[in-house]
Coordinates of N, CA and C in Angstrom, one line a residue:
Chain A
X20 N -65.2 -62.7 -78.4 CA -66.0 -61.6 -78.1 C -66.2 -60.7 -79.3
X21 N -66.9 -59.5 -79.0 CA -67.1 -58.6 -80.4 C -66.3 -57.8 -80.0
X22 N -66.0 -57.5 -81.7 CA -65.0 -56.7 -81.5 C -65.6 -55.1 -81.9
X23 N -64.9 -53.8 -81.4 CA -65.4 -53.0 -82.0 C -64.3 -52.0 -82.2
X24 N -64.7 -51.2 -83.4 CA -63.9 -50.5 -84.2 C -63.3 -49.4 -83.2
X25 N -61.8 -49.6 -83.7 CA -61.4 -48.4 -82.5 C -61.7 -46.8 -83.3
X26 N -61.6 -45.9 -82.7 CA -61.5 -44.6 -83.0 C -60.0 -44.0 -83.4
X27 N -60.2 -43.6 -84.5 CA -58.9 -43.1 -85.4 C -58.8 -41.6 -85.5
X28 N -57.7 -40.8 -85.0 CA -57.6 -39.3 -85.4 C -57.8 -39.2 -86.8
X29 N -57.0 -39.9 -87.5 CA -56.5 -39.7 -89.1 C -56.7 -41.1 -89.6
X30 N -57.6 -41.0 -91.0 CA -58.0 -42.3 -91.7 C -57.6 -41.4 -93.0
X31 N -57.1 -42.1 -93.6 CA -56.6 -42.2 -95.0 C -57.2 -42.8 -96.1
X32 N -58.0 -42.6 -96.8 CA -57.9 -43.8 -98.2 C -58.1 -43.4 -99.4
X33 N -58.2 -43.9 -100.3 CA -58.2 -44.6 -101.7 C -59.6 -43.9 -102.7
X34 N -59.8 -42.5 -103.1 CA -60.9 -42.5 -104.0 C -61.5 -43.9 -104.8
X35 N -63.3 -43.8 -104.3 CA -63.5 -44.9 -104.8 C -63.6 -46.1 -103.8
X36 N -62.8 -46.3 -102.3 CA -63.4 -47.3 -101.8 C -64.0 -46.8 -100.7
X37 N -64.2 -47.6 -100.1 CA -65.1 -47.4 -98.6 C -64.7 -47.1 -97.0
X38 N -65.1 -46.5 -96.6 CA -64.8 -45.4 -95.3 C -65.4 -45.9 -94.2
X39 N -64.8 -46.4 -93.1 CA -65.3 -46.6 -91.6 C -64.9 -45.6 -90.8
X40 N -65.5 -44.8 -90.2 CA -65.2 -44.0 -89.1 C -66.0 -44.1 -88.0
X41 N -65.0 -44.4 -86.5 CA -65.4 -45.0 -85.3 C -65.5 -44.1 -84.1
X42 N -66.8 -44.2 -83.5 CA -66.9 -43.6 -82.3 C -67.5 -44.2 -81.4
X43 N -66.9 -44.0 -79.7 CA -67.5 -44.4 -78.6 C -67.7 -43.2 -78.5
X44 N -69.2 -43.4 -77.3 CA -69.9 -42.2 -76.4 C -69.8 -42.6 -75.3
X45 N -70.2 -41.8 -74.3 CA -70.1 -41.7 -73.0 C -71.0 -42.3 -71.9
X46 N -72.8 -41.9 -72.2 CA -74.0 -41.7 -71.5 C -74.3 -42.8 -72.1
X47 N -74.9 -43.9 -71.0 CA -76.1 -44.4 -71.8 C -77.4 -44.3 -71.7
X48 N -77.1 -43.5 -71.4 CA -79.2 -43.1 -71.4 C -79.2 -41.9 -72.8
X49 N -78.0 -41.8 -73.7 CA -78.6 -40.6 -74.6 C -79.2 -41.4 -75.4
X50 N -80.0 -40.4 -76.4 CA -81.0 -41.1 -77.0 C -80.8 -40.8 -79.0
X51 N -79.9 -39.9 -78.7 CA -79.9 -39.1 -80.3 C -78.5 -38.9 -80.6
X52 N -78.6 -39.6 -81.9 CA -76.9 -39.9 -81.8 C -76.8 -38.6 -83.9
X53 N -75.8 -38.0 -84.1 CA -75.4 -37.3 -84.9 C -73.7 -37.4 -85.6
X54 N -74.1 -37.8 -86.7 CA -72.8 -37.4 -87.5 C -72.7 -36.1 -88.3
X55 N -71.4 -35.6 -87.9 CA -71.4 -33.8 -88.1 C -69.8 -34.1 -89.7
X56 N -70.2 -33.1 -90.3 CA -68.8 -33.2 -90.9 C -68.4 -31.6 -90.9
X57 N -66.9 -31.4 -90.9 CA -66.6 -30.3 -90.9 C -65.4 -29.9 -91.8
X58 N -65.5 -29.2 -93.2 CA -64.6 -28.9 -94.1 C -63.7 -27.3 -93.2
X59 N -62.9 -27.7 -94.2 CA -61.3 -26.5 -93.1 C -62.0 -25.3 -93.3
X60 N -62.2 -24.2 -92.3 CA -62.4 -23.1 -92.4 C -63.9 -23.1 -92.1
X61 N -65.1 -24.1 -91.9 CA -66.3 -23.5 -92.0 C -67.1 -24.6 -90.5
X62 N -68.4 -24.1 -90.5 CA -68.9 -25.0 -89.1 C -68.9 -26.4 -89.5
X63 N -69.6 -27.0 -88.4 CA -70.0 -28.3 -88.8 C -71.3 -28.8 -89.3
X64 N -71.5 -29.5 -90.5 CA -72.6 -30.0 -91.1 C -73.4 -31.0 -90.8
X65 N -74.6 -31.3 -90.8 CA -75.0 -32.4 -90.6 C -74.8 -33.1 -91.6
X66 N -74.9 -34.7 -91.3 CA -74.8 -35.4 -92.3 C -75.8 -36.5 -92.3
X67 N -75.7 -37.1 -91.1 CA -77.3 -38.1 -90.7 C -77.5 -38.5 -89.3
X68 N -78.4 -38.7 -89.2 CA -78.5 -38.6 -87.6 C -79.4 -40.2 -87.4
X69 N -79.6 -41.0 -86.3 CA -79.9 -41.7 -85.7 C -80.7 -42.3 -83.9
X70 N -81.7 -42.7 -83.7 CA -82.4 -42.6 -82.5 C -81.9 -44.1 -82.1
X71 N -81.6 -43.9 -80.9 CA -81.7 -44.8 -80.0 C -82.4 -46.2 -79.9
X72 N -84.0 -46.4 -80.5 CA -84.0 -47.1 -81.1 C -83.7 -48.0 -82.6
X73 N -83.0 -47.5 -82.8 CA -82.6 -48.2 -84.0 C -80.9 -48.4 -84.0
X74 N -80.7 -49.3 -84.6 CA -79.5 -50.1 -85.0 C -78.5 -49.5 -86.1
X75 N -79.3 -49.2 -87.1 CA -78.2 -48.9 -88.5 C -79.8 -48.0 -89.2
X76 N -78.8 -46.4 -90.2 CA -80.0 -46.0 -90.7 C -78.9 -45.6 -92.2
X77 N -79.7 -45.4 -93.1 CA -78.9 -45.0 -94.4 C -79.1 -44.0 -95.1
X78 N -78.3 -42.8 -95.7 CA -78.7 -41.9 -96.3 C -78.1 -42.0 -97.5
X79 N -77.8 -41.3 -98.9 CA -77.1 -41.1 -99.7 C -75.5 -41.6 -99.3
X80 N -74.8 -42.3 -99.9 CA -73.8 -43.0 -99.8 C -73.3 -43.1 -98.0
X81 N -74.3 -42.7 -96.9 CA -73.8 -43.0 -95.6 C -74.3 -43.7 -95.1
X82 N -74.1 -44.8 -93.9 CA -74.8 -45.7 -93.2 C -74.2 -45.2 -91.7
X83 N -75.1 -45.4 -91.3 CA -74.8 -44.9 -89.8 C -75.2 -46.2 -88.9
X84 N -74.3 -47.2 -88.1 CA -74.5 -48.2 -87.2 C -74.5 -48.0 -85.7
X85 N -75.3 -48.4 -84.7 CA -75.6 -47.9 -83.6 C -75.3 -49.2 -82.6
X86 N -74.4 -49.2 -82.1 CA -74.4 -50.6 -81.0 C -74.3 -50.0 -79.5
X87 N -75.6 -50.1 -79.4 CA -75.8 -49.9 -77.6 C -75.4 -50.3 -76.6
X88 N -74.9 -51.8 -76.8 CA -74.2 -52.5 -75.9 C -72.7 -52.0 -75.5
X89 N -71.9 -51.5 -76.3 CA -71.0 -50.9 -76.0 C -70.5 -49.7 -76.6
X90 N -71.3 -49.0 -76.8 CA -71.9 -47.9 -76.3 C -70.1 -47.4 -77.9
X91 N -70.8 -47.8 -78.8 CA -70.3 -47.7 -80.2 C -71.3 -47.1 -81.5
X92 N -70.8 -45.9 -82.0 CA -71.4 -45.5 -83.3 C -70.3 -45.2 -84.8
X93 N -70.6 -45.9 -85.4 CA -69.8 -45.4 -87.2 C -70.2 -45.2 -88.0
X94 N -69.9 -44.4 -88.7 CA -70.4 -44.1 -89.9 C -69.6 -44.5 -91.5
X95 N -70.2 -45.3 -91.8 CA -69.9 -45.9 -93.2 C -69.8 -44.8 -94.8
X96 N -69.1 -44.6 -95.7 CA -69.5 -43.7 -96.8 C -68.7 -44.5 -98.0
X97 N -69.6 -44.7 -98.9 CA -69.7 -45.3 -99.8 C -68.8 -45.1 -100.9
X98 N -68.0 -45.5 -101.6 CA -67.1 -45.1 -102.5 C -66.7 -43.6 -102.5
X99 N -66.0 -43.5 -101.7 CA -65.4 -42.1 -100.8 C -64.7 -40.9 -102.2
X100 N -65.2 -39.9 -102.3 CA -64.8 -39.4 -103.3 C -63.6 -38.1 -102.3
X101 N -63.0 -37.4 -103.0 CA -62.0 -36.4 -102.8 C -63.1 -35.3 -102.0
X102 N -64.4 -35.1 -102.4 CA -65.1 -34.2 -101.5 C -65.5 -34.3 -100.6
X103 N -65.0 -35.8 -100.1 CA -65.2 -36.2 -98.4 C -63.9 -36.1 -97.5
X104 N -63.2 -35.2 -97.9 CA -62.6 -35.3 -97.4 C -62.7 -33.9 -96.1
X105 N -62.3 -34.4 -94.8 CA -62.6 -33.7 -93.8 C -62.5 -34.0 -92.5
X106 N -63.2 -33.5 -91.4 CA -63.0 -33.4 -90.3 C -64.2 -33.9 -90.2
X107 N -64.8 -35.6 -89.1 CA -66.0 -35.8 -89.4 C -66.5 -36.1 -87.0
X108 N -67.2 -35.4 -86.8 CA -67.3 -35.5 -85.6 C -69.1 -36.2 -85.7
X109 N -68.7 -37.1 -84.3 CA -70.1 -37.6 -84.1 C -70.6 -37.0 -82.3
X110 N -71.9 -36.9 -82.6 CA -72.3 -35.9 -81.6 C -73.2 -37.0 -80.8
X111 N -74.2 -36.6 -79.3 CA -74.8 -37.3 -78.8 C -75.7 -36.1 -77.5
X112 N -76.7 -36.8 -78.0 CA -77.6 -35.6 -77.2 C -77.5 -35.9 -75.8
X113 N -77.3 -34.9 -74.7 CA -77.1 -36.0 -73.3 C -78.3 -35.0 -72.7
X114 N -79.8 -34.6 -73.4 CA -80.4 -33.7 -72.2 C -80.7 -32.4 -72.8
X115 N -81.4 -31.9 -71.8 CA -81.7 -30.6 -71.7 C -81.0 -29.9 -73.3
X116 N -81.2 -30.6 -74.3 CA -81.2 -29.7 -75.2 C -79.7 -29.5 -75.9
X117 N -78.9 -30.5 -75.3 CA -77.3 -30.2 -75.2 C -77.1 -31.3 -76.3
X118 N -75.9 -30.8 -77.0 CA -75.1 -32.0 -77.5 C -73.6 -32.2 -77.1
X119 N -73.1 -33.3 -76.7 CA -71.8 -33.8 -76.6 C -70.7 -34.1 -77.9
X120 N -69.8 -33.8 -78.1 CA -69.2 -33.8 -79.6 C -68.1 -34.9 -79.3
X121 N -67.6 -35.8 -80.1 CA -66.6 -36.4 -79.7 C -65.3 -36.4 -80.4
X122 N -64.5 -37.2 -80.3 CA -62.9 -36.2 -81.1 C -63.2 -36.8 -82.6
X123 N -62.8 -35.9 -83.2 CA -62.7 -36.2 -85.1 C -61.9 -37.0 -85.1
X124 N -62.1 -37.2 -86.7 CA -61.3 -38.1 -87.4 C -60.9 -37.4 -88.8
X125 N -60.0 -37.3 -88.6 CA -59.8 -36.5 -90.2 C -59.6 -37.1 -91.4
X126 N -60.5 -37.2 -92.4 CA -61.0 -38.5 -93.6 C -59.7 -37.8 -94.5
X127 N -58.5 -38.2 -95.1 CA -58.0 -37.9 -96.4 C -58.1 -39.0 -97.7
X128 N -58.7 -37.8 -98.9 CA -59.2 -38.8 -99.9 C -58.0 -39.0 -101.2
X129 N -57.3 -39.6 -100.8 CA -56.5 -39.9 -102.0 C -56.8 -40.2 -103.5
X130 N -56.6 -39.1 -104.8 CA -57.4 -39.5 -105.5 C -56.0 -40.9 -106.4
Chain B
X15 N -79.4 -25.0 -96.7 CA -78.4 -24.4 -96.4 C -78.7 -23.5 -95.1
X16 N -78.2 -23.5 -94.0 CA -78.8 -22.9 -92.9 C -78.2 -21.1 -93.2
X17 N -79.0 -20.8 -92.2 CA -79.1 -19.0 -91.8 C -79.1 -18.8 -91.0
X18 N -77.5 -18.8 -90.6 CA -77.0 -18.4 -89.3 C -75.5 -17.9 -90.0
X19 N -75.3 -16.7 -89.2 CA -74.3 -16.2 -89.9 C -73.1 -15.2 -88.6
X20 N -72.3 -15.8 -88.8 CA -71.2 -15.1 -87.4 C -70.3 -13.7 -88.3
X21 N -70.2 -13.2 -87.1 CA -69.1 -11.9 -87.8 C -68.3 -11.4 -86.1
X22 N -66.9 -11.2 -87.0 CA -66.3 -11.3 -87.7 C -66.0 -12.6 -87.6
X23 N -65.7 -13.0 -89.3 CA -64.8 -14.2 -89.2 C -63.4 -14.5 -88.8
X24 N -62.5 -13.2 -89.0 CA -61.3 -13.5 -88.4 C -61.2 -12.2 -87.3
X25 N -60.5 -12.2 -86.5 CA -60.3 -11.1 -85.9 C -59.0 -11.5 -84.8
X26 N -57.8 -10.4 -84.8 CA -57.1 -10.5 -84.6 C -56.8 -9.2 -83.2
X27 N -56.2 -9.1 -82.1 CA -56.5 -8.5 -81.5 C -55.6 -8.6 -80.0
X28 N -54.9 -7.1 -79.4 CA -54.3 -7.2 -78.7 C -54.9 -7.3 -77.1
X29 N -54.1 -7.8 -76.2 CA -54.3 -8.0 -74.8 C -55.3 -7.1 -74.4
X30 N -56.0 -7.7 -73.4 CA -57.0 -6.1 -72.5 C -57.9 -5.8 -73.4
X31 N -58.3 -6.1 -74.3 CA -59.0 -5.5 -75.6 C -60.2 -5.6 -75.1
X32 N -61.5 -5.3 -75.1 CA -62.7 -6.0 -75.1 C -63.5 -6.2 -76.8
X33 N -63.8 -7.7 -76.8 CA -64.5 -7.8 -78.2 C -65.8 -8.5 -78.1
X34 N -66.6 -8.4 -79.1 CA -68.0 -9.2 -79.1 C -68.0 -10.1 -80.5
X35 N -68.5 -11.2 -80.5 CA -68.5 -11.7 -81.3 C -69.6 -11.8 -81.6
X36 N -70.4 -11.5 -82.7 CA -72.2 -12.0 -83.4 C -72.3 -12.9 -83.8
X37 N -73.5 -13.0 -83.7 CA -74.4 -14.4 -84.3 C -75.7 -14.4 -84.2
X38 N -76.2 -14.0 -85.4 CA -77.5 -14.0 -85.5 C -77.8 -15.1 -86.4
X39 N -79.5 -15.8 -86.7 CA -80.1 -16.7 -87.4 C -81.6 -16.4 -87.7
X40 N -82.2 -16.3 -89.1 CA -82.9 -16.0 -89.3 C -84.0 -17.1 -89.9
X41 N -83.5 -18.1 -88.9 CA -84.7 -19.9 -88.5 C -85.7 -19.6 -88.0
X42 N -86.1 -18.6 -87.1 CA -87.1 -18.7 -85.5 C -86.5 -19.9 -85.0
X43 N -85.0 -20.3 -84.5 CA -85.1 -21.2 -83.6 C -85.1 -20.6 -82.2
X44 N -85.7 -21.4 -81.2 CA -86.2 -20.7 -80.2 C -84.3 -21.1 -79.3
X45 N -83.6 -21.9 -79.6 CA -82.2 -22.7 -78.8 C -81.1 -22.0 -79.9
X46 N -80.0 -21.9 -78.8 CA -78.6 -21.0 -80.0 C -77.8 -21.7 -79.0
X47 N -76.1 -21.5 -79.8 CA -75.0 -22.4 -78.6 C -74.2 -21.7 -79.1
X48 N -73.2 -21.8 -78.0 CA -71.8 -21.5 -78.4 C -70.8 -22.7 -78.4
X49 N -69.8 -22.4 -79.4 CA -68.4 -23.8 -79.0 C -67.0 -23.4 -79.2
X50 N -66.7 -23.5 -78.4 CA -64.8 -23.4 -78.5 C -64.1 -24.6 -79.2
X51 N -63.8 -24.2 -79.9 CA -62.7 -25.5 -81.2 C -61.5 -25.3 -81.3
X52 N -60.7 -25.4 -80.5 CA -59.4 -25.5 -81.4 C -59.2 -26.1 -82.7
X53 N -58.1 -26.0 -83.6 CA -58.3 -26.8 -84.8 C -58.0 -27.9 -84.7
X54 N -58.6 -28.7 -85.8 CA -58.7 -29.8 -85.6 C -59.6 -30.6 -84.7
X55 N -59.7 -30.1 -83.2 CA -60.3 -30.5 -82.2 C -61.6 -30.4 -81.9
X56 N -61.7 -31.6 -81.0 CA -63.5 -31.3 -80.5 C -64.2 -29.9 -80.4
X57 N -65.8 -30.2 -80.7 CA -66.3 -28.9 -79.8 C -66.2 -28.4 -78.4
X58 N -66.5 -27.7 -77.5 CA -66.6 -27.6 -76.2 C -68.3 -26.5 -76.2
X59 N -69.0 -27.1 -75.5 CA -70.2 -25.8 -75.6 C -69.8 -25.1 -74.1
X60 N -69.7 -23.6 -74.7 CA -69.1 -22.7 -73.5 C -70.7 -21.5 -72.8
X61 N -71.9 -22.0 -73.9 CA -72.8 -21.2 -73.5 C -74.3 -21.8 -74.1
X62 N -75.1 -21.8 -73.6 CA -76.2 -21.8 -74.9 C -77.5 -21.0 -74.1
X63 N -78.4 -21.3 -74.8 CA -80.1 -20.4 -74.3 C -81.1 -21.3 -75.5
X64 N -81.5 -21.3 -73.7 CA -83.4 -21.6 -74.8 C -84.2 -20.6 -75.6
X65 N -84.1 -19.4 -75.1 CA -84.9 -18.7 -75.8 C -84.6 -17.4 -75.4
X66 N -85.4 -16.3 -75.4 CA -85.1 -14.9 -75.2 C -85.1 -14.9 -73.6
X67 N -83.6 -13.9 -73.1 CA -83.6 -13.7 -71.5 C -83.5 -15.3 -70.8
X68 N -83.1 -16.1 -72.0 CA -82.3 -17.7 -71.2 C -80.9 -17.5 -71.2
X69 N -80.1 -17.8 -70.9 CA -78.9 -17.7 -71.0 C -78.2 -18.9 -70.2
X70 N -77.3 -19.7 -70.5 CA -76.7 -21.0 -69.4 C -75.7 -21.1 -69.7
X71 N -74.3 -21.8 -68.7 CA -72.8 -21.7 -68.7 C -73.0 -23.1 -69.5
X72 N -72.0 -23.3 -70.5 CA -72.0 -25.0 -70.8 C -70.9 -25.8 -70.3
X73 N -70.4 -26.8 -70.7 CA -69.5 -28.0 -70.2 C -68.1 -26.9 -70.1
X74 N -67.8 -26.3 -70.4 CA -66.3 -25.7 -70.7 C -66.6 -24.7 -70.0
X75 N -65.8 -24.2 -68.7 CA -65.9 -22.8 -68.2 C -65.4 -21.7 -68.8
X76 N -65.8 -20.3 -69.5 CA -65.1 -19.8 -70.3 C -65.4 -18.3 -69.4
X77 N -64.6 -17.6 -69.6 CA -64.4 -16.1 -69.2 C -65.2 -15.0 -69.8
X78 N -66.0 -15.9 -71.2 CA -67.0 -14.8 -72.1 C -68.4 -14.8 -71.6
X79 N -69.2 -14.2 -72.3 CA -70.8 -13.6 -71.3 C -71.1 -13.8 -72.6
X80 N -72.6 -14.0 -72.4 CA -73.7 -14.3 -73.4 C -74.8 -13.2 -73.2
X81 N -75.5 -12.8 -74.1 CA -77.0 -12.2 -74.0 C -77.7 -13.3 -74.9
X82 N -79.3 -12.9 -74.5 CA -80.3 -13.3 -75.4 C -81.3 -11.9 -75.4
X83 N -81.2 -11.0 -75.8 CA -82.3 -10.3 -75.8 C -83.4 -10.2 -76.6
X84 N -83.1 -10.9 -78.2 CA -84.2 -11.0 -79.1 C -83.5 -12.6 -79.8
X85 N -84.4 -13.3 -80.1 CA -84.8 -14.7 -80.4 C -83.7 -14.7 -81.8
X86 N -83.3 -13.9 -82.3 CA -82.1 -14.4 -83.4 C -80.8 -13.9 -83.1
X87 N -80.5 -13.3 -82.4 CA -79.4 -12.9 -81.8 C -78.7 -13.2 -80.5
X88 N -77.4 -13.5 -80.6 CA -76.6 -14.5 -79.7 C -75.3 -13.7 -79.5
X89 N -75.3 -12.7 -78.8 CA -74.1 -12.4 -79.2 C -72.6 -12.5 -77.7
X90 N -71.4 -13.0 -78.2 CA -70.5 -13.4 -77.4 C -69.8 -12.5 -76.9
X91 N -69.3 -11.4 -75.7 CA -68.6 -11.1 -75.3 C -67.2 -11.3 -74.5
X92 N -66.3 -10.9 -74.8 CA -64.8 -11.3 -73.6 C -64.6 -9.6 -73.1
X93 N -64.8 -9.4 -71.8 CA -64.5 -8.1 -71.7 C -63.1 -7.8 -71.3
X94 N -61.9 -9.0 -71.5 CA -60.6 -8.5 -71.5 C -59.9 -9.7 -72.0
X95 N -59.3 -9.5 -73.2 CA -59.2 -10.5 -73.9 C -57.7 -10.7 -73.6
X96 N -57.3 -12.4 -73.6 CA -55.7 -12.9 -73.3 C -55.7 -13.7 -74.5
X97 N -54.0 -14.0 -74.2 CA -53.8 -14.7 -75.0 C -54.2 -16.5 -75.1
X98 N -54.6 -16.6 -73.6 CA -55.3 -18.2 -73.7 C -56.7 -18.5 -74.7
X99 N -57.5 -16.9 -74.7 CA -58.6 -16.8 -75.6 C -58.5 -17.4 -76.8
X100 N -57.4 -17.5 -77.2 CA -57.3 -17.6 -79.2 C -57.8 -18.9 -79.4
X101 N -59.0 -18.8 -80.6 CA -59.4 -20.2 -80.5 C -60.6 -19.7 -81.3
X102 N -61.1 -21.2 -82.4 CA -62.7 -20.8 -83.0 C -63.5 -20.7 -82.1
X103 N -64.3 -19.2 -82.7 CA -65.7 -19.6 -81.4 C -67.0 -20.2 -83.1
X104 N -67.8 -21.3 -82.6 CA -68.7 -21.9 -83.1 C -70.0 -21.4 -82.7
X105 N -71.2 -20.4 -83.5 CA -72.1 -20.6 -82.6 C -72.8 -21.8 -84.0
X106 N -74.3 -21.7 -83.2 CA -74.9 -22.9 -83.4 C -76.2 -22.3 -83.0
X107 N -77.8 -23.0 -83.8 CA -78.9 -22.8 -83.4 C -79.5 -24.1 -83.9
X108 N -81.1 -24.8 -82.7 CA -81.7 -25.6 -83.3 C -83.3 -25.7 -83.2
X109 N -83.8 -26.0 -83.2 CA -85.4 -26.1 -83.2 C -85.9 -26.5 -82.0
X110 N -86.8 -26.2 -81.3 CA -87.4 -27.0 -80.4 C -87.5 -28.5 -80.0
X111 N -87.0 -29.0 -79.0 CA -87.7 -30.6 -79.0 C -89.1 -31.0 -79.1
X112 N -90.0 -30.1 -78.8 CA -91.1 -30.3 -78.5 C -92.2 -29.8 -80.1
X113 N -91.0 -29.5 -81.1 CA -91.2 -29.1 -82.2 C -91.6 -30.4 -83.4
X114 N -90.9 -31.1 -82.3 CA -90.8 -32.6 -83.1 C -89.6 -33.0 -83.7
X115 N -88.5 -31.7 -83.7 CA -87.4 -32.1 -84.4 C -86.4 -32.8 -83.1
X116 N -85.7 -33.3 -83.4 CA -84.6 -34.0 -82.3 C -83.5 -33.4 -82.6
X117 N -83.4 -32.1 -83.4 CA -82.4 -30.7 -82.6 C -81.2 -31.1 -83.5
X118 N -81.1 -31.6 -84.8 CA -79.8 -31.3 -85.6 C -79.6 -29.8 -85.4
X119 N -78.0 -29.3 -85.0 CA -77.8 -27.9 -84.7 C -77.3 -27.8 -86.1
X120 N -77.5 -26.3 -86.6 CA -77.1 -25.5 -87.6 C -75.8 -24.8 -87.5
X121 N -74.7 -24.9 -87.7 CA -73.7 -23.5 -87.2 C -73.3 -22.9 -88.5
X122 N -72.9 -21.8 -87.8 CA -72.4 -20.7 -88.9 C -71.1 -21.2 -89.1
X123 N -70.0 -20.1 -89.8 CA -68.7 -20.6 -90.0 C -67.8 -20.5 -89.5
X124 N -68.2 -19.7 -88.1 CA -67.5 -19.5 -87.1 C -66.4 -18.2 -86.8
X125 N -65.7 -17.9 -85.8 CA -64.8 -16.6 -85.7 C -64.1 -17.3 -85.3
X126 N -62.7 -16.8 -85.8 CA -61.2 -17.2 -85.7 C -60.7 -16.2 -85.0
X127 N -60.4 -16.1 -83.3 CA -59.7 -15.0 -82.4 C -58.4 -15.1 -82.5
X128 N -57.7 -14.5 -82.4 CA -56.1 -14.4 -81.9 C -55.9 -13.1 -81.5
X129 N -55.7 -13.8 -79.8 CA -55.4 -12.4 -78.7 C -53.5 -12.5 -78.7
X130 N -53.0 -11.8 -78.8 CA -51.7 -10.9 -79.1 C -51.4 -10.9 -77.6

């Protein structure tokens, strides 16, 4: 069967390598899926966002993967530096204008 | 860098108290939100509005009131504050759907309460 990444409170790694961070959603009829990051003390950032039609989208060292079948989104970051480190929430539009937030994961970057 | 800006950021404050929390944004976005965060923890949206004279309860029942009277201002009231209150409030503003954008929210940096 496929497997899919579980969701981690706390991920830990290694300045320099590469970062998975796992989320399930709830709805499947949303259509607009968002990765938020949030440093200690301030709101949450955008970081890249992705539509319903599509599968995987990429921005500056982030890849964002979309699997609709079971109802799975992660976000990938590319040789993870000390400034990523943080609180990273992925969001999902469910409607009327709302977003749904789901539990963090808190990235620590070991230099 | 968004322009939305909360005040106070910390505020610290005894039982029974009444406080308001601001949030204004100088976007024209016509949508604002509110969110309760514990640390570390998820959002909760406890309020938001479409526009001026919108106002709506969100997913999390909260004991605070909302206004919308003018299109950049959002501001949060508790008219008797406990100690279950203590907690970040997040607001948040985004653009229209029909704007063409699909509504990345902006937030400020939020108010840190602690009811005594």
């Amino acid at each position: 069967g496929e497997s899919v990444g579980l969701h981690l409170p706390t991920l830990s790694v290694q300045e320099g390598d590469n970062s998975i961070i796992n989320c399930a959603y709830s709805n499947s009829a949303s259509d607009y899926f968002i990765w938020y990051k949030q440093e200690s003390g301030k709101g949450p950032q955008f970081i890249i966002d992705i539509r319903s039609n599509m599968d995987k989208r990429q921005g500056q060292r982030v890849t964002v993967l979309l699997n609709k079948t079971v109802k799975h989104l992660s976000l990938q970051i590319a040789a993870t530096q000390p400034g990523d480190s943080a609180v990273y929430f992925c969001a999902e539009w469910v409607g009327a204008g709302k977003s749904t937030f789901g539990d963090g994961t808190t990235l620590t970057v070991k230099p | 860098e968004a322009d939305i800006y909360q005040t106070p950021r910390y505020l610290v404050i005894g039982t029974g108290k009444k406080i308001t929390l601001e949030c204004s944004q100088t976007m024209g976005h016509d949508k604002m939100y509110w969110y309760q965060q514990d640390p570390g923890m998820e959002l909760h949206l406890i309020h938001y509005s479409y526009g001026v004279n919108s106002t709506e309860k969100g997913d999390l029942s909260s004991e605070s009131t909302v206004s919308r009277i003018r299109t950049e201002h959002f501001p949060l009231t508790l008219e008797s504050a406990r100690p279950s209150h203590t907690s970040q409030y997040l607001c948040a503003s985004s653009k229209s759907l029909t704007g063409g954008s699909l509504g990345e929210l902006f937030f400020g940096e939020g108010s840190r309460l602690t009811v005594l």
